[in-house]
Amino acid sequence: MIKHIVMWKLKDFAEGADRATNAAKMKEKLEACAALVPGTLKFEVALAQPGLEATYDIVLYSAFDSKGALDAYADHPTHQALKPFIGAVRESRQCMDYHI
């Protein structure tokens, strides 16, 4: 199994919207990718919540049964279509993939 965890910090204002609006839109777009490929075992998207510690605005926590499944997700056209929006609204990104 391979875990794929990504965190994004968003710009205060981008694409004609504020951070909260873009975070909600990004969450919706990411959640639409939850069942794109066979081998997706876990796919969870969360926004930073008031009262809880967070240095980033959005996190994706996912697990795939193989590196091949992760690669298929990464290359899927629906996932690829997210990149322009995410690139426009993000200030920074952190990612870590690891086998367990």
Tab-separated table of N, CA, C and O in Angstrom:
chain	number	residue	atom	x	y	z
A	1	MET	N	0.847	-1.175	0.000
A	1	MET	CA	0.000	0.000	0.000
A	1	MET	C	0.893	1.239	0.000
A	1	MET	O	1.955	1.254	0.607
A	2	ILE	N	0.428	2.263	-0.714
A	2	ILE	CA	1.149	3.535	-0.742
A	2	ILE	C	0.197	4.644	-0.307
A	2	ILE	O	-0.942	4.709	-0.749
A	3	LYS	N	0.677	5.464	0.604
A	3	LYS	CA	-0.109	6.613	1.053
A	3	LYS	C	0.370	7.854	0.310
A	3	LYS	O	1.562	8.007	0.040
A	4	HIS	N	-0.584	8.717	0.013
A	4	HIS	CA	-0.329	9.956	-0.735
A	4	HIS	C	-1.004	11.073	0.047
A	4	HIS	O	-2.230	11.113	0.143
A	5	ILE	N	-0.189	11.935	0.639
A	5	ILE	CA	-0.709	13.024	1.461
A	5	ILE	C	-0.223	14.339	0.875
A	5	ILE	O	0.972	14.516	0.619
A	6	VAL	N	-1.169	15.242	0.643
A	6	VAL	CA	-0.846	16.542	0.056
A	6	VAL	C	-1.532	17.626	0.874
A	6	VAL	O	-2.684	17.470	1.275
A	7	MET	N	-0.796	18.712	1.132
A	7	MET	CA	-1.360	19.868	1.839
A	7	MET	C	-1.125	21.116	1.009
A	7	MET	O	-0.062	21.267	0.403
A	8	TRP	N	-2.126	21.998	0.995
A	8	TRP	CA	-2.031	23.244	0.249
A	8	TRP	C	-2.341	24.427	1.152
A	8	TRP	O	-3.279	24.387	1.938
A	9	LYS	N	-1.558	25.463	1.004
A	9	LYS	CA	-1.848	26.768	1.604
A	9	LYS	C	-2.329	27.640	0.451
A	9	LYS	O	-1.675	27.703	-0.593
A	10	LEU	N	-3.471	28.284	0.631
A	10	LEU	CA	-4.060	29.057	-0.452
A	10	LEU	C	-3.754	30.545	-0.335
A	10	LEU	O	-3.511	31.057	0.762
A	11	LYS	N	-3.811	31.215	-1.467
A	11	LYS	CA	-3.656	32.667	-1.506
A	11	LYS	C	-4.882	33.312	-0.857
A	11	LYS	O	-5.980	32.745	-0.885
A	12	ASP	N	-4.700	34.502	-0.314
A	12	ASP	CA	-5.827	35.214	0.297
A	12	ASP	C	-6.927	35.508	-0.718
A	12	ASP	O	-8.116	35.454	-0.392
A	13	PHE	N	-6.520	35.796	-1.956
A	13	PHE	CA	-7.481	36.114	-3.015
A	13	PHE	C	-6.911	35.640	-4.342
A	13	PHE	O	-5.759	35.928	-4.655
A	14	ALA	N	-7.705	34.879	-5.088
A	14	ALA	CA	-7.270	34.400	-6.403
A	14	ALA	C	-8.492	33.975	-7.208
A	14	ALA	O	-9.516	33.590	-6.642
A	15	GLU	N	-8.375	34.046	-8.512
A	15	GLU	CA	-9.447	33.617	-9.401
A	15	GLU	C	-10.780	34.301	-9.073
A	15	GLU	O	-11.850	33.701	-9.173
A	16	GLY	N	-10.703	35.559	-8.601
A	16	GLY	CA	-11.903	36.328	-8.316
A	16	GLY	C	-12.622	35.956	-7.036
A	16	GLY	O	-13.772	36.353	-6.834
A	17	ALA	N	-11.959	35.186	-6.166
A	17	ALA	CA	-12.620	34.734	-4.933
A	17	ALA	C	-11.651	34.769	-3.760
A	17	ALA	O	-10.432	34.761	-3.932
A	18	ASP	N	-12.208	34.777	-2.559
A	18	ASP	CA	-11.377	34.771	-1.358
A	18	ASP	C	-10.929	33.348	-1.022
A	18	ASP	O	-11.348	32.376	-1.654
A	19	ARG	N	-10.066	33.237	-0.038
A	19	ARG	CA	-9.476	31.962	0.358
A	19	ARG	C	-10.547	30.924	0.724
A	19	ARG	O	-10.488	29.776	0.276
A	20	ALA	N	-11.522	31.318	1.525
A	20	ALA	CA	-12.550	30.362	1.972
A	20	ALA	C	-13.360	29.825	0.792
A	20	ALA	O	-13.658	28.630	0.724
A	21	THR	N	-13.716	30.695	-0.127
A	21	THR	CA	-14.486	30.270	-1.304
A	21	THR	C	-13.667	29.320	-2.160
A	21	THR	O	-14.165	28.276	-2.612
A	22	ASN	N	-12.411	29.659	-2.384
A	22	ASN	CA	-11.551	28.788	-3.186
A	22	ASN	C	-11.279	27.463	-2.486
A	22	ASN	O	-11.201	26.420	-3.140
A	23	ALA	N	-11.157	27.479	-1.173
A	23	ALA	CA	-10.947	26.232	-0.435
A	23	ALA	C	-12.154	25.309	-0.596
A	23	ALA	O	-11.997	24.108	-0.844
A	24	ALA	N	-13.345	25.851	-0.472
A	24	ALA	CA	-14.556	25.037	-0.624
A	24	ALA	C	-14.657	24.475	-2.043
A	24	ALA	O	-15.010	23.304	-2.244
A	25	LYS	N	-14.341	25.299	-3.029
A	25	LYS	CA	-14.390	24.861	-4.427
A	25	LYS	C	-13.341	23.775	-4.685
A	25	LYS	O	-13.616	22.773	-5.345
A	26	MET	N	-12.151	23.963	-4.142
A	26	MET	CA	-11.084	22.990	-4.323
A	26	MET	C	-11.447	21.661	-3.661
A	26	MET	O	-11.214	20.587	-4.231
A	27	LYS	N	-12.027	21.727	-2.476
A	27	LYS	CA	-12.449	20.505	-1.776
A	27	LYS	C	-13.461	19.737	-2.621
A	27	LYS	O	-13.357	18.525	-2.791
A	28	GLU	N	-14.423	20.435	-3.163
A	28	GLU	CA	-15.444	19.802	-4.005
A	28	GLU	C	-14.806	19.139	-5.227
A	28	GLU	O	-15.140	18.003	-5.577
A	29	LYS	N	-13.886	19.842	-5.877
A	29	LYS	CA	-13.222	19.298	-7.059
A	29	LYS	C	-12.375	18.073	-6.707
A	29	LYS	O	-12.375	17.085	-7.447
A	30	LEU	N	-11.664	18.130	-5.590
A	30	LEU	CA	-10.858	16.987	-5.180
A	30	LEU	C	-11.730	15.789	-4.828
A	30	LEU	O	-11.414	14.652	-5.192
A	31	GLU	N	-12.820	16.019	-4.120
A	31	GLU	CA	-13.694	14.919	-3.727
A	31	GLU	C	-14.284	14.209	-4.940
A	31	GLU	O	-14.581	13.013	-4.876
A	32	ALA	N	-14.418	14.913	-6.041
A	32	ALA	CA	-14.913	14.297	-7.273
A	32	ALA	C	-13.906	13.286	-7.843
A	32	ALA	O	-14.248	12.509	-8.737
A	33	CYS	N	-12.703	13.272	-7.316
A	33	CYS	CA	-11.658	12.358	-7.785
A	33	CYS	C	-11.559	11.086	-6.936
A	33	CYS	O	-10.714	10.225	-7.199
A	34	ALA	N	-12.411	10.950	-5.940
A	34	ALA	CA	-12.282	9.872	-4.963
A	34	ALA	C	-12.341	8.471	-5.563
A	34	ALA	O	-11.699	7.559	-5.053
A	35	ALA	N	-13.097	8.286	-6.615
A	35	ALA	CA	-13.266	6.935	-7.163
A	35	ALA	C	-12.840	6.863	-8.632
A	35	ALA	O	-13.408	6.099	-9.409
A	36	LEU	N	-11.839	7.627	-8.999
A	36	LEU	CA	-11.420	7.667	-10.404
A	36	LEU	C	-10.787	6.377	-10.893
A	36	LEU	O	-10.960	6.008	-12.051
A	37	VAL	N	-10.024	5.724	-10.028
A	37	VAL	CA	-9.263	4.558	-10.496
A	37	VAL	C	-9.424	3.375	-9.541
A	37	VAL	O	-9.580	3.560	-8.332
A	38	PRO	N	-9.358	2.166	-10.082
A	38	PRO	CA	-9.320	0.987	-9.224
A	38	PRO	C	-8.066	1.048	-8.352
A	38	PRO	O	-7.037	1.573	-8.770
A	39	GLY	N	-8.168	0.526	-7.159
A	39	GLY	CA	-7.020	0.511	-6.256
A	39	GLY	C	-6.980	1.669	-5.291
A	39	GLY	O	-6.072	1.763	-4.472
A	40	THR	N	-7.964	2.571	-5.358
A	40	THR	CA	-8.057	3.652	-4.379
A	40	THR	C	-8.674	3.074	-3.113
A	40	THR	O	-9.808	2.591	-3.135
A	41	LEU	N	-7.934	3.093	-2.027
A	41	LEU	CA	-8.395	2.504	-0.772
A	41	LEU	C	-8.966	3.536	0.190
A	41	LEU	O	-9.852	3.230	0.979
A	42	LYS	N	-8.440	4.744	0.135
A	42	LYS	CA	-8.868	5.820	1.047
A	42	LYS	C	-8.695	7.127	0.306
A	42	LYS	O	-7.720	7.310	-0.416
A	43	PHE	N	-9.654	8.029	0.508
A	43	PHE	CA	-9.567	9.331	-0.154
A	43	PHE	C	-10.353	10.315	0.691
A	43	PHE	O	-11.580	10.285	0.717
A	44	GLU	N	-9.641	11.141	1.410
A	44	GLU	CA	-10.270	12.058	2.362
A	44	GLU	C	-9.710	13.463	2.148
A	44	GLU	O	-8.497	13.643	2.097
A	45	VAL	N	-10.606	14.427	2.010
A	45	VAL	CA	-10.218	15.825	1.829
A	45	VAL	C	-10.792	16.610	3.005
A	45	VAL	O	-11.974	16.479	3.317
A	46	ALA	N	-9.963	17.426	3.644
A	46	ALA	CA	-10.432	18.209	4.782
A	46	ALA	C	-9.907	19.638	4.692
A	46	ALA	O	-8.819	19.882	4.166
A	47	LEU	N	-10.706	20.551	5.215
A	47	LEU	CA	-10.323	21.960	5.311
A	47	LEU	C	-9.885	22.258	6.733
A	47	LEU	O	-10.373	21.628	7.688
A	48	ALA	N	-9.003	23.233	6.879
A	48	ALA	CA	-8.597	23.679	8.212
A	48	ALA	C	-9.855	24.113	8.973
A	48	ALA	O	-10.757	24.731	8.396
A	49	GLN	N	-9.902	23.777	10.253
A	49	GLN	CA	-11.085	24.053	11.053
A	49	GLN	C	-10.748	25.007	12.185
A	49	GLN	O	-9.723	24.830	12.864
A	50	PRO	N	-11.599	26.001	12.404
A	50	PRO	CA	-11.373	26.945	13.506
A	50	PRO	C	-11.249	26.212	14.838
A	50	PRO	O	-11.976	25.250	15.096
A	51	GLY	N	-10.292	26.642	15.635
A	51	GLY	CA	-10.086	26.037	16.948
A	51	GLY	C	-9.148	24.848	16.950
A	51	GLY	O	-8.796	24.351	18.009
A	52	LEU	N	-8.748	24.368	15.768
A	52	LEU	CA	-7.795	23.262	15.663
A	52	LEU	C	-6.547	23.752	14.940
A	52	LEU	O	-6.635	24.565	14.029
A	53	GLU	N	-5.410	23.256	15.358
A	53	GLU	CA	-4.152	23.716	14.771
A	53	GLU	C	-4.055	23.316	13.304
A	53	GLU	O	-4.364	22.179	12.931
A	54	ALA	N	-3.650	24.251	12.479
A	54	ALA	CA	-3.441	23.981	11.054
A	54	ALA	C	-2.538	25.049	10.470
A	54	ALA	O	-2.771	26.231	10.661
A	55	THR	N	-1.523	24.622	9.763
A	55	THR	CA	-0.648	25.569	9.079
A	55	THR	C	-0.929	25.590	7.580
A	55	THR	O	-0.360	26.397	6.853
A	56	TYR	N	-1.798	24.706	7.120
A	56	TYR	CA	-2.222	24.667	5.733
A	56	TYR	C	-3.747	24.720	5.691
A	56	TYR	O	-4.408	24.476	6.695
A	57	ASP	N	-4.298	25.037	4.531
A	57	ASP	CA	-5.742	25.227	4.401
A	57	ASP	C	-6.503	23.965	4.010
A	57	ASP	O	-7.654	23.791	4.390
A	58	ILE	N	-5.877	23.109	3.235
A	58	ILE	CA	-6.531	21.904	2.721
A	58	ILE	C	-5.556	20.739	2.792
A	58	ILE	O	-4.369	20.901	2.516
A	59	VAL	N	-6.082	19.569	3.140
A	59	VAL	CA	-5.260	18.361	3.135
A	59	VAL	C	-5.996	17.263	2.376
A	59	VAL	O	-7.224	17.148	2.461
A	60	LEU	N	-5.237	16.497	1.601
A	60	LEU	CA	-5.726	15.280	0.966
A	60	LEU	C	-4.975	14.130	1.595
A	60	LEU	O	-3.741	14.100	1.573
A	61	TYR	N	-5.719	13.201	2.171
A	61	TYR	CA	-5.147	11.991	2.747
A	61	TYR	C	-5.704	10.834	1.926
A	61	TYR	O	-6.917	10.613	1.906
A	62	SER	N	-4.832	10.131	1.218
A	62	SER	CA	-5.302	9.046	0.368
A	62	SER	C	-4.361	7.852	0.456
A	62	SER	O	-3.201	7.976	0.839
A	63	ALA	N	-4.915	6.702	0.106
A	63	ALA	CA	-4.127	5.472	0.081
A	63	ALA	C	-4.522	4.675	-1.152
A	63	ALA	O	-5.696	4.628	-1.537
A	64	PHE	N	-3.519	4.056	-1.757
A	64	PHE	CA	-3.710	3.271	-2.971
A	64	PHE	C	-3.070	1.901	-2.764
A	64	PHE	O	-2.088	1.785	-2.024
A	65	ASP	N	-3.606	0.893	-3.431
A	65	ASP	CA	-3.072	-0.450	-3.208
A	65	ASP	C	-1.710	-0.674	-3.857
A	65	ASP	O	-1.023	-1.641	-3.544
A	66	SER	N	-1.309	0.251	-4.746
A	66	SER	CA	-0.007	0.098	-5.411
A	66	SER	C	0.455	1.438	-5.977
A	66	SER	O	-0.350	2.370	-6.126
A	67	LYS	N	1.717	1.503	-6.334
A	67	LYS	CA	2.257	2.685	-7.001
A	67	LYS	C	1.580	2.867	-8.362
A	67	LYS	O	1.325	3.988	-8.794
A	68	GLY	N	1.230	1.765	-8.995
A	68	GLY	CA	0.534	1.839	-10.276
A	68	GLY	C	-0.823	2.514	-10.158
A	68	GLY	O	-1.208	3.308	-11.022
A	69	ALA	N	-1.547	2.232	-9.077
A	69	ALA	CA	-2.847	2.870	-8.856
A	69	ALA	C	-2.661	4.365	-8.593
A	69	ALA	O	-3.427	5.192	-9.112
A	70	LEU	N	-1.648	4.720	-7.809
A	70	LEU	CA	-1.359	6.140	-7.567
A	70	LEU	C	-0.994	6.835	-8.877
A	70	LEU	O	-1.479	7.939	-9.151
A	71	ASP	N	-0.182	6.201	-9.687
A	71	ASP	CA	0.198	6.788	-10.974
A	71	ASP	C	-1.024	6.960	-11.885
A	71	ASP	O	-1.153	7.975	-12.573
A	72	ALA	N	-1.924	5.973	-11.871
A	72	ALA	CA	-3.140	6.067	-12.685
A	72	ALA	C	-4.006	7.235	-12.223
A	72	ALA	O	-4.567	7.964	-13.048
A	73	TYR	N	-4.098	7.435	-10.913
A	73	TYR	CA	-4.826	8.579	-10.358
A	73	TYR	C	-4.163	9.884	-10.816
A	73	TYR	O	-4.830	10.795	-11.301
A	74	ALA	N	-2.850	9.969	-10.663
A	74	ALA	CA	-2.126	11.192	-11.011
A	74	ALA	C	-2.273	11.545	-12.493
A	74	ALA	O	-2.343	12.729	-12.839
A	75	ASP	N	-2.343	10.535	-13.343
A	75	ASP	CA	-2.428	10.759	-14.784
A	75	ASP	C	-3.860	10.866	-15.310
A	75	ASP	O	-4.057	11.192	-16.484
A	76	HIS	N	-4.839	10.587	-14.473
A	76	HIS	CA	-6.237	10.576	-14.929
A	76	HIS	C	-6.645	11.969	-15.417
A	76	HIS	O	-6.308	12.981	-14.799
A	77	PRO	N	-7.371	12.064	-16.523
A	77	PRO	CA	-7.761	13.369	-17.071
A	77	PRO	C	-8.559	14.244	-16.092
A	77	PRO	O	-8.386	15.467	-16.091
A	78	THR	N	-9.384	13.644	-15.268
A	78	THR	CA	-10.152	14.436	-14.286
A	78	THR	C	-9.213	15.073	-13.271
A	78	THR	O	-9.375	16.235	-12.895
A	79	HIS	N	-8.209	14.313	-12.833
A	79	HIS	CA	-7.218	14.853	-11.902
A	79	HIS	C	-6.374	15.923	-12.597
A	79	HIS	O	-6.110	16.995	-12.036
A	80	GLN	N	-5.956	15.654	-13.803
A	80	GLN	CA	-5.152	16.623	-14.549
A	80	GLN	C	-5.904	17.945	-14.760
A	80	GLN	O	-5.299	19.016	-14.747
A	81	ALA	N	-7.224	17.862	-14.930
A	81	ALA	CA	-8.036	19.061	-15.159
A	81	ALA	C	-8.085	19.975	-13.942
A	81	ALA	O	-8.391	21.167	-14.073
A	82	LEU	N	-7.768	19.462	-12.763
A	82	LEU	CA	-7.747	20.281	-11.538
A	82	LEU	C	-6.520	21.182	-11.452
A	82	LEU	O	-6.551	22.221	-10.786
A	83	LYS	N	-5.453	20.780	-12.081
A	83	LYS	CA	-4.168	21.450	-11.890
A	83	LYS	C	-4.176	22.945	-12.205
A	83	LYS	O	-3.588	23.718	-11.434
A	84	PRO	N	-4.811	23.409	-13.270
A	84	PRO	CA	-4.805	24.862	-13.513
A	84	PRO	C	-5.471	25.655	-12.388
A	84	PRO	O	-4.938	26.683	-11.957
A	85	PHE	N	-6.614	25.182	-11.891
A	85	PHE	CA	-7.287	25.889	-10.800
A	85	PHE	C	-6.439	25.864	-9.530
A	85	PHE	O	-6.201	26.897	-8.902
A	86	ILE	N	-5.966	24.683	-9.169
A	86	ILE	CA	-5.159	24.573	-7.947
A	86	ILE	C	-3.898	25.414	-8.060
A	86	ILE	O	-3.520	26.118	-7.125
A	87	GLY	N	-3.252	25.386	-9.204
A	87	GLY	CA	-2.054	26.194	-9.413
A	87	GLY	C	-2.320	27.685	-9.274
A	87	GLY	O	-1.475	28.428	-8.775
A	88	ALA	N	-3.495	28.110	-9.676
A	88	ALA	CA	-3.840	29.536	-9.610
A	88	ALA	C	-4.176	29.999	-8.192
A	88	ALA	O	-3.948	31.152	-7.851
A	89	VAL	N	-4.719	29.092	-7.361
A	89	VAL	CA	-5.171	29.521	-6.021
A	89	VAL	C	-4.197	29.159	-4.905
A	89	VAL	O	-4.308	29.681	-3.800
A	90	ARG	N	-3.235	28.318	-5.174
A	90	ARG	CA	-2.335	27.896	-4.097
A	90	ARG	C	-1.147	28.824	-3.935
A	90	ARG	O	-0.591	29.336	-4.898
A	91	GLU	N	-0.776	28.998	-2.698
A	91	GLU	CA	0.441	29.735	-2.366
A	91	GLU	C	1.605	28.758	-2.237
A	91	GLU	O	2.718	29.030	-2.665
A	92	SER	N	1.323	27.596	-1.619
A	92	SER	CA	2.356	26.575	-1.469
A	92	SER	C	1.706	25.201	-1.367
A	92	SER	O	0.513	25.075	-1.108
A	93	ARG	N	2.550	24.183	-1.565
A	93	ARG	CA	2.079	22.791	-1.566
A	93	ARG	C	3.158	21.928	-0.920
A	93	ARG	O	4.352	22.125	-1.164
A	94	GLN	N	2.719	20.965	-0.144
A	94	GLN	CA	3.609	19.953	0.424
A	94	GLN	C	3.026	18.596	0.105
A	94	GLN	O	1.802	18.414	0.138
A	95	CYS	N	3.874	17.639	-0.214
A	95	CYS	CA	3.400	16.309	-0.570
A	95	CYS	C	4.354	15.261	-0.009
A	95	CYS	O	5.571	15.492	0.052
A	96	MET	N	3.784	14.135	0.384
A	96	MET	CA	4.609	13.000	0.771
A	96	MET	C	3.895	11.712	0.376
A	96	MET	O	2.721	11.526	0.683
A	97	ASP	N	4.612	10.859	-0.332
A	97	ASP	CA	4.150	9.520	-0.670
A	97	ASP	C	5.043	8.532	0.073
A	97	ASP	O	6.264	8.747	0.132
A	98	TYR	N	4.444	7.476	0.612
A	98	TYR	CA	5.263	6.474	1.280
A	98	TYR	C	4.557	5.127	1.302
A	98	TYR	O	3.331	5.043	1.309
A	99	HIS	N	5.361	4.073	1.267
A	99	HIS	CA	4.857	2.693	1.337
A	99	HIS	C	4.685	2.281	2.784
A	99	HIS	O	5.490	2.638	3.636
A	100	ILE	N	3.635	1.513	3.023
A	100	ILE	CA	3.492	0.894	4.350
A	100	ILE	C	3.235	-0.588	4.182
A	100	ILE	O	2.887	-1.051	3.117
